[in-house]
């Protein structure tokens, strides 16, 4: 496989990953003798996503990789020739074959910066034809990356600093690269880890995972493992039959919990034993395949206590249905009582991992003071950004040949501010809190007055004050 | 670039594009001696997306490509070894190195089939370890493809058969592959074309495009094209200076429309002339950069009439802001009046293309009877599926070693139906309308009775009747 030689190749956009009109406009510029006119575009968004008051700028690394590799191959040019008029001057295609981004300059907000409406995330200058062609791929690379990073940051703000957040939305993403992008940039936005192995391999994102219901249901209890023995953690002494040891503990656990010893599902217990044999130092139990209280929890305790006797400590349990907070509180109580009963203090602090369509509202509840939840797995809500699944980024021409350009239109919101921008951030009096970030055209009178931070107060004109007020009314970072 | 040798390589998922727990469970199965147990999983969804009553099954081609290429490379196995326990038996990694899908069987709904809740889109059987590893990539490849195809089909049903639908959401997608997937499967779902050039090159989707505001704003009117001359369409006779010819027509157009000849923006006109010189047989105008009525429309007419004098016919105008329906109706009136005034009948049928955050509601209005809109460009609403940005597909173990498996849990909706399924479709009495499709476990008494279509009526038990009722209450295909 060709792609295997370059693990990052498939994550890189290609020049033809663009809208056809970029190519038709390229021909228009070329025919008008303007392909090499000096032009500047700005990439920005008009409103903060999710009704919030900030965004994180992200995707710059992917943009740089794309720009460095930007070359139209013969097959690309041939395809364009097949969709452009048959009598197009062949010299145009020669021009395309020679294109690269060596004359393109990009100024950008650093990866992960706070960004506000109207502030350019990217300022792209260079020959008109090529910087026009870059519009769609740059928007594609920046918009979703920034959106999902912002979404992750909002979830992190809601969760607070203590809860561990695991992104697990690969299966809900827009195909392979949507998933990779989501995992990469939710980590940038404040998640601790991802379930996505490829994001670990290619992007260095810490990976984490538990087990699925299929693992549990695949066992009936009648399976005979080829090697049922587990050696003690310290490595000395004879191994023991873990399933038999767990069976002994099950009787004590059921007596302690007031359950009949036949109630916990034998297949689930066999699955837990199998997982523990593979991961004696990282044993986790998924509790809700049959019944948390009558099966999952006693089976987990039996296997965890059997492991404990061998010197291993179980690391976690996972819940994937029902009232997650309430169950976590009750499970922690059971852990504490069992820790006391069986004199295994480490059992008190076994991690409780929860998942199941957790959105901002559910997260706030799970992160409330006193919650016994330790790790929160979020898939759909972080990856698909259901509150607003696109950033609405735009890429607008602001100058050609040094002359400002603007779009007027009859829709005031879609008008653009002409000229290259300079962005300023207004800080509160203690300088610890950004009140607003705003972007002023280098052509505007305000811009000419804003040369030093000391001049901020002077220019807090009515327009700026209104902007600050509107931003402060929202959720400020 | 390695990927360039195989244009499709980057769109193919790779084995490590999976959740870590698939790998930990693989180790668990292997340690338990069950890696090669015969297992069957089913991929299905629990509720139709968007509150509708159907979905289209899609993504099968990508799945087949993924399964055929499925091999863990050395680098993949090394990465897994780095995140699994350090004392993992090396024989496990040897097992992974030898894995492929040669023993995996997939039964599937044909690409583009109607699908209903609980009906397996894929039935995947083979060795337990490998079919478990396939869970995340298959869900990733099927779920969004099916979701966006379904969304496109809904939009097509709303638009009716006449309106041309153009997908243009690449910049709103989840990165490069999200965009490619969206373009491919919105075409499957009923769109006519896409703006995404790569989807044309790699997947054969018809591509279409217009021009952007940046093209218009890049012209001030003072530019001098290197070759202002355009030859007549028939190829005989001398060329004419198109800009000069358009200037002559502008005076007549402004007199006809009651506008001052200075009102239309000279830069916009220069842009239209430049586009017309590049695309004399496919001239289109974007009308709303400055003002539709005082600039875009008269400039378009002037250039279109100049082209017409040379034997060329303009093909379209595009609107991207304001009340699209109302403007389309008024523009058509202007076209008709100008066609009569200047004796150019073809002007009456110039296509009116609209775009600007068009959702289902806006589309219904644009597609209403009498609408003069011809082509509707949809980006965000088709690609991000904002009403429901994920399908919620699941992949559940239904049998191991020929024995049925189920997940019970305490959440009834998450319970699974054990055993391999057979799907039946119930047709209305004229057989032209599917009333319902349902999936019965091969274990159930209903299944045993359902051997021929004639027996459908017999088994329309209370459960089935309720299902039919609920489906018929929704939007049925």
CSV table of C-alpha atoms in Angstrom, one decimal, chain A residues 1-14 16-34 37 41 69 71 73 75-77 79-80 83-85 87-88 128 132 135-137 139-141 143-144 167-182 194-202 205 207-220 223-230 274-275 277-282 288-294 318 320-322 327 355-357 380 383-386 389-397 400 404-411 414, chain B residues 1-14 16-34 37 41 69 71 73 75-77 79-80 83-85 87-88 128 132 135-137 139-141 143-144 167-182 194-202 205 207-220 223-230 274-275 277-282 288-294 318 320-322 327 355-357 380 383-386 389-397 400 404-411 414:
chain,number,residue,atom,x,y,z
A,1,UNK,CA,0.0,0.0,0.0
A,2,UNK,CA,1.4,3.3,-1.1
A,3,UNK,CA,0.0,5.2,1.9
A,4,UNK,CA,1.8,3.0,4.3
A,5,UNK,CA,5.1,4.6,3.5
A,6,UNK,CA,3.9,7.9,4.9
A,7,UNK,CA,1.5,7.4,7.8
A,8,UNK,CA,0.5,11.0,7.7
A,9,UNK,CA,-0.2,11.1,4.0
A,10,UNK,CA,-3.8,10.1,4.2
A,11,UNK,CA,-4.6,12.8,6.8
A,12,UNK,CA,-3.2,15.5,4.5
A,13,UNK,CA,-5.6,17.3,2.2
A,14,UNK,CA,-4.8,17.3,-1.5
A,16,UNK,CA,-8.2,18.9,-5.7
A,17,UNK,CA,-10.0,18.7,-2.3
A,18,UNK,CA,-11.5,22.0,-3.2
A,19,UNK,CA,-14.7,23.5,-4.7
A,20,UNK,CA,-14.9,23.6,-8.5
A,21,UNK,CA,-15.4,27.3,-8.5
A,22,UNK,CA,-11.9,27.8,-7.2
A,23,UNK,CA,-10.7,26.3,-10.4
A,24,UNK,CA,-13.1,28.2,-12.6
A,25,UNK,CA,-12.1,31.5,-10.9
A,26,UNK,CA,-8.4,30.5,-11.4
A,27,UNK,CA,-9.0,30.3,-15.1
A,28,UNK,CA,-10.8,33.6,-14.9
A,29,UNK,CA,-7.9,35.3,-13.2
A,30,UNK,CA,-5.4,33.7,-15.5
A,31,UNK,CA,-7.4,34.8,-18.6
A,32,UNK,CA,-7.5,38.4,-17.2
A,33,UNK,CA,-3.7,38.4,-16.8
A,34,UNK,CA,-4.1,38.6,-13.0
A,37,UNK,CA,-1.5,40.0,-8.7
A,41,UNK,CA,-7.3,36.8,2.2
A,69,UNK,CA,3.0,19.8,-0.1
A,71,UNK,CA,1.4,20.7,-6.0
A,73,UNK,CA,-0.1,16.3,-10.2
A,75,UNK,CA,-3.6,13.5,-13.0
A,76,UNK,CA,-5.1,16.4,-11.1
A,77,UNK,CA,-4.5,18.8,-14.0
A,79,UNK,CA,-9.0,16.0,-14.3
A,80,UNK,CA,-9.4,19.8,-14.2
A,83,UNK,CA,-14.3,19.6,-16.4
A,84,UNK,CA,-13.2,23.0,-17.8
A,85,UNK,CA,-14.1,24.1,-21.3
A,87,UNK,CA,-11.0,25.1,-25.8
A,88,UNK,CA,-9.2,26.3,-22.6
A,128,UNK,CA,-4.1,35.9,-6.5
A,132,UNK,CA,-7.8,31.8,-4.2
A,135,UNK,CA,-9.8,28.8,0.2
A,136,UNK,CA,-11.7,25.6,0.4
A,137,UNK,CA,-8.9,23.3,1.8
A,139,UNK,CA,-11.5,26.3,5.5
A,140,UNK,CA,-11.9,22.6,5.6
A,141,UNK,CA,-8.7,22.2,7.7
A,143,UNK,CA,-13.1,25.2,10.7
A,144,UNK,CA,-13.8,21.8,12.1
A,167,UNK,CA,-13.0,11.2,23.8
A,168,UNK,CA,-14.5,8.1,22.3
A,169,UNK,CA,-16.4,9.4,19.3
A,170,UNK,CA,-14.6,7.8,16.3
A,171,UNK,CA,-17.7,5.8,15.3
A,172,UNK,CA,-19.8,8.9,15.3
A,173,UNK,CA,-17.5,11.0,13.2
A,174,UNK,CA,-17.7,11.8,9.5
A,175,UNK,CA,-15.5,8.9,8.3
A,176,UNK,CA,-11.9,8.1,9.1
A,177,UNK,CA,-10.4,11.5,8.9
A,178,UNK,CA,-13.3,13.2,10.7
A,179,UNK,CA,-12.5,10.8,13.6
A,180,UNK,CA,-8.8,11.5,13.5
A,181,UNK,CA,-9.4,15.2,13.4
A,182,UNK,CA,-11.9,15.0,16.3
A,194,UNK,CA,-8.9,9.4,23.3
A,195,UNK,CA,-10.1,5.9,22.5
A,196,UNK,CA,-8.8,6.4,18.9
A,197,UNK,CA,-5.6,4.3,18.5
A,198,UNK,CA,-4.6,6.0,15.2
A,199,UNK,CA,-4.7,9.4,17.0
A,200,UNK,CA,-2.2,7.9,19.4
A,201,UNK,CA,0.0,6.5,16.7
A,202,UNK,CA,0.0,9.5,14.4
A,205,UNK,CA,-2.7,11.7,21.8
A,207,UNK,CA,-5.1,6.5,24.3
A,208,UNK,CA,-7.4,4.8,26.8
A,209,UNK,CA,-10.1,2.3,26.7
A,210,UNK,CA,-12.1,-0.2,28.7
A,211,UNK,CA,-14.1,-3.1,27.3
A,212,UNK,CA,-17.4,-3.5,25.5
A,213,UNK,CA,-20.6,-5.5,26.2
A,214,UNK,CA,-19.7,-7.9,23.3
A,215,UNK,CA,-16.7,-9.1,25.3
A,216,UNK,CA,-19.0,-9.9,28.2
A,217,UNK,CA,-21.7,-11.5,26.2
A,218,UNK,CA,-19.3,-13.6,24.3
A,219,UNK,CA,-18.7,-15.7,27.4
A,220,UNK,CA,-21.2,-18.2,28.7
A,223,UNK,CA,-15.3,-21.9,28.4
A,224,UNK,CA,-12.1,-23.4,29.5
A,225,UNK,CA,-9.1,-21.1,29.2
A,226,UNK,CA,-5.9,-22.8,28.0
A,227,UNK,CA,-4.0,-21.4,31.0
A,228,UNK,CA,-6.2,-20.5,33.9
A,229,UNK,CA,-3.3,-19.8,36.2
A,230,UNK,CA,-2.1,-16.4,37.3
A,274,UNK,CA,-10.5,-13.6,31.1
A,275,UNK,CA,-9.9,-9.8,31.1
A,277,UNK,CA,-5.8,-12.8,33.1
A,278,UNK,CA,-4.9,-10.6,30.2
A,279,UNK,CA,-4.6,-7.4,32.3
A,280,UNK,CA,-3.9,-8.4,35.9
A,281,UNK,CA,-2.4,-4.9,36.6
A,282,UNK,CA,-5.2,-3.0,34.7
A,288,UNK,CA,-24.2,-3.2,33.1
A,289,UNK,CA,-24.4,-6.0,30.6
A,290,UNK,CA,-27.0,-8.0,32.6
A,291,UNK,CA,-27.6,-6.2,35.9
A,292,UNK,CA,-25.3,-3.8,37.7
A,293,UNK,CA,-26.4,-4.7,41.2
A,294,UNK,CA,-27.2,-8.4,40.9
A,318,UNK,CA,-17.5,1.3,33.7
A,320,UNK,CA,-22.9,2.7,30.2
A,321,UNK,CA,-26.6,3.0,31.0
A,322,UNK,CA,-29.1,4.2,33.6
A,327,UNK,CA,-25.2,4.6,40.4
A,355,UNK,CA,-20.4,6.9,29.3
A,356,UNK,CA,-23.7,7.0,27.4
A,357,UNK,CA,-24.6,10.0,25.3
A,380,UNK,CA,-21.2,12.0,20.0
A,383,UNK,CA,-17.2,14.9,17.9
A,384,UNK,CA,-20.4,16.0,16.2
A,385,UNK,CA,-20.8,19.3,18.1
A,386,UNK,CA,-24.6,18.8,18.0
A,389,UNK,CA,-22.0,21.2,13.9
A,390,UNK,CA,-20.1,23.8,11.8
A,391,UNK,CA,-18.1,26.9,12.7
A,392,UNK,CA,-19.2,28.9,9.7
A,393,UNK,CA,-15.6,30.0,8.9
A,394,UNK,CA,-15.2,32.3,5.9
A,395,UNK,CA,-12.2,33.3,3.8
A,396,UNK,CA,-12.5,36.7,2.4
A,397,UNK,CA,-10.4,38.8,0.0
A,400,UNK,CA,-5.4,43.2,-4.0
A,404,UNK,CA,-8.5,47.2,0.1
A,405,UNK,CA,-11.4,45.1,-1.1
A,406,UNK,CA,-14.8,44.5,0.5
A,407,UNK,CA,-18.0,42.7,-0.1
A,408,UNK,CA,-21.0,45.1,0.5
A,409,UNK,CA,-24.1,43.0,-0.3
A,410,UNK,CA,-27.5,43.9,1.1
A,411,UNK,CA,-27.2,41.5,4.1
A,414,UNK,CA,-22.2,39.3,5.3
B,1,UNK,CA,4.2,11.6,-2.0
B,2,UNK,CA,3.5,8.0,-1.3
B,3,UNK,CA,-0.2,8.5,-1.3
B,4,UNK,CA,-0.2,9.9,-4.8
B,5,UNK,CA,0.4,6.5,-6.2
B,6,UNK,CA,-2.9,5.3,-5.0
B,7,UNK,CA,-5.5,8.0,-5.2
B,8,UNK,CA,-8.0,6.0,-3.1
B,9,UNK,CA,-5.5,5.1,-0.3
B,10,UNK,CA,-6.2,8.2,1.8
B,11,UNK,CA,-9.9,7.5,1.8
B,12,UNK,CA,-9.4,4.0,3.1
B,13,UNK,CA,-9.5,3.4,6.8
B,14,UNK,CA,-6.6,1.7,8.5
B,16,UNK,CA,-5.6,1.2,13.9
B,17,UNK,CA,-8.4,3.6,13.2
B,18,UNK,CA,-10.2,1.8,16.0
B,19,UNK,CA,-11.0,2.2,19.7
B,20,UNK,CA,-8.3,1.0,22.0
B,21,UNK,CA,-10.8,-1.3,23.7
B,22,UNK,CA,-11.0,-3.4,20.6
B,23,UNK,CA,-7.3,-4.2,21.0
B,24,UNK,CA,-7.6,-4.9,24.8
B,25,UNK,CA,-10.5,-7.2,24.2
B,26,UNK,CA,-8.5,-8.9,21.4
B,27,UNK,CA,-5.8,-9.6,24.0
B,28,UNK,CA,-8.5,-10.9,26.4
B,29,UNK,CA,-10.0,-13.2,23.8
B,30,UNK,CA,-6.5,-14.5,22.8
B,31,UNK,CA,-5.5,-15.1,26.4
B,32,UNK,CA,-8.8,-17.0,26.9
B,33,UNK,CA,-8.0,-19.2,23.9
B,34,UNK,CA,-11.0,-17.9,22.0
B,37,UNK,CA,-14.2,-18.9,18.1
B,41,UNK,CA,-22.0,-9.4,14.8
B,69,UNK,CA,-6.8,-4.3,2.8
B,71,UNK,CA,-3.5,-6.1,7.7
B,73,UNK,CA,1.8,-3.5,9.7
B,75,UNK,CA,4.5,-0.3,13.0
B,76,UNK,CA,0.9,-0.9,14.0
B,77,UNK,CA,1.8,-3.9,16.1
B,79,UNK,CA,2.4,0.8,18.6
B,80,UNK,CA,-0.2,-1.6,20.1
B,83,UNK,CA,0.1,0.7,24.9
B,84,UNK,CA,-0.6,-2.8,26.1
B,85,UNK,CA,1.0,-4.3,29.3
B,87,UNK,CA,4.6,-8.4,29.9
B,88,UNK,CA,2.1,-9.3,27.2
B,128,UNK,CA,-14.1,-13.7,17.2
B,132,UNK,CA,-14.4,-7.7,17.2
B,135,UNK,CA,-16.3,-2.9,15.1
B,136,UNK,CA,-15.1,0.7,15.2
B,137,UNK,CA,-13.9,1.0,11.6
B,139,UNK,CA,-19.3,1.7,12.3
B,140,UNK,CA,-17.2,4.7,11.2
B,141,UNK,CA,-17.5,3.8,7.6
B,143,UNK,CA,-22.8,5.3,10.1
B,144,UNK,CA,-22.0,8.7,8.6
B,167,UNK,CA,-23.8,19.7,-2.6
B,168,UNK,CA,-21.3,22.4,-1.6
B,169,UNK,CA,-20.4,21.6,2.0
B,170,UNK,CA,-16.8,20.6,1.9
B,171,UNK,CA,-15.7,23.5,4.0
B,172,UNK,CA,-18.2,22.6,6.7
B,173,UNK,CA,-17.2,19.0,6.9
B,174,UNK,CA,-15.1,17.2,9.5
B,175,UNK,CA,-11.9,17.6,7.6
B,176,UNK,CA,-10.8,16.2,4.2
B,177,UNK,CA,-12.3,12.8,4.4
B,178,UNK,CA,-15.6,14.0,6.0
B,179,UNK,CA,-16.0,16.2,3.0
B,180,UNK,CA,-15.2,13.4,0.5
B,181,UNK,CA,-17.6,11.1,2.3
B,182,UNK,CA,-20.3,13.7,2.4
B,194,UNK,CA,-21.1,18.4,-5.9
B,195,UNK,CA,-18.7,21.3,-5.7
B,196,UNK,CA,-16.0,18.9,-4.4
B,197,UNK,CA,-13.5,18.3,-7.2
B,198,UNK,CA,-11.9,15.4,-5.4
B,199,UNK,CA,-15.2,13.6,-5.3
B,200,UNK,CA,-15.4,14.0,-9.0
B,201,UNK,CA,-11.9,12.7,-9.6
B,202,UNK,CA,-12.0,9.8,-7.2
B,205,UNK,CA,-19.6,12.5,-8.8
B,207,UNK,CA,-19.0,18.4,-10.3
B,208,UNK,CA,-20.4,21.9,-10.6
B,209,UNK,CA,-19.6,25.4,-9.4
B,210,UNK,CA,-20.2,29.1,-10.0
B,211,UNK,CA,-17.9,31.9,-8.7
B,212,UNK,CA,-17.3,33.5,-5.4
B,213,UNK,CA,-17.5,37.1,-4.1
B,214,UNK,CA,-13.8,37.3,-3.9
B,215,UNK,CA,-13.6,37.0,-7.7
B,216,UNK,CA,-15.9,40.0,-8.0
B,217,UNK,CA,-14.3,42.1,-5.4
B,218,UNK,CA,-10.8,41.4,-6.8
B,219,UNK,CA,-11.6,43.7,-9.8
B,220,UNK,CA,-11.8,47.4,-9.5
B,223,UNK,CA,-7.6,46.3,-14.9
B,224,UNK,CA,-6.5,45.9,-18.5
B,225,UNK,CA,-6.8,42.2,-19.7
B,226,UNK,CA,-3.9,41.1,-21.9
B,227,UNK,CA,-6.4,40.0,-24.6
B,228,UNK,CA,-9.8,41.7,-24.4
B,229,UNK,CA,-11.0,40.2,-27.6
B,230,UNK,CA,-13.5,37.4,-28.0
B,274,UNK,CA,-13.2,38.4,-17.2
B,275,UNK,CA,-15.3,35.4,-16.3
B,277,UNK,CA,-13.7,35.7,-21.5
B,278,UNK,CA,-12.7,32.5,-19.8
B,279,UNK,CA,-16.1,30.8,-20.1
B,280,UNK,CA,-17.9,32.3,-23.0
B,281,UNK,CA,-20.1,29.2,-23.4
B,282,UNK,CA,-20.7,28.9,-19.6
B,288,UNK,CA,-25.1,40.0,-4.7
B,289,UNK,CA,-21.6,41.3,-4.1
B,290,UNK,CA,-22.7,45.0,-4.1
B,291,UNK,CA,-26.4,45.3,-4.9
B,292,UNK,CA,-28.5,42.8,-6.9
B,293,UNK,CA,-30.8,45.4,-8.4
B,294,UNK,CA,-28.5,48.4,-8.9
B,318,UNK,CA,-26.3,33.0,-8.5
B,320,UNK,CA,-26.2,34.0,-1.9
B,321,UNK,CA,-28.1,36.4,0.4
B,322,UNK,CA,-31.5,37.9,1.1
B,327,UNK,CA,-35.5,37.7,-5.6
B,355,UNK,CA,-27.5,29.2,-1.8
B,356,UNK,CA,-27.1,30.5,1.8
B,357,UNK,CA,-27.6,28.2,4.7
B,380,UNK,CA,-24.0,22.9,6.0
B,383,UNK,CA,-23.0,17.7,5.3
B,384,UNK,CA,-23.4,18.3,9.0
B,385,UNK,CA,-26.9,16.8,9.3
B,386,UNK,CA,-27.6,19.4,12.0
B,389,UNK,CA,-25.4,14.7,13.4
B,390,UNK,CA,-24.9,11.0,14.1
B,391,UNK,CA,-26.8,7.9,13.1
B,392,UNK,CA,-26.1,6.1,16.4
B,393,UNK,CA,-25.2,2.9,14.6
B,394,UNK,CA,-24.3,-0.1,16.9
B,395,UNK,CA,-22.4,-3.3,16.2
B,396,UNK,CA,-23.6,-6.1,18.5
B,397,UNK,CA,-22.5,-9.7,19.1
B,400,UNK,CA,-20.7,-17.2,19.3
B,404,UNK,CA,-27.1,-16.8,20.5
B,405,UNK,CA,-25.9,-13.9,22.6
B,406,UNK,CA,-27.7,-10.9,24.0
B,407,UNK,CA,-27.1,-7.9,26.1
B,408,UNK,CA,-29.9,-7.5,28.8
B,409,UNK,CA,-28.9,-4.3,30.8
B,410,UNK,CA,-31.5,-2.4,32.8
B,411,UNK,CA,-32.1,0.0,29.9
B,414,UNK,CA,-30.2,-1.0,24.8
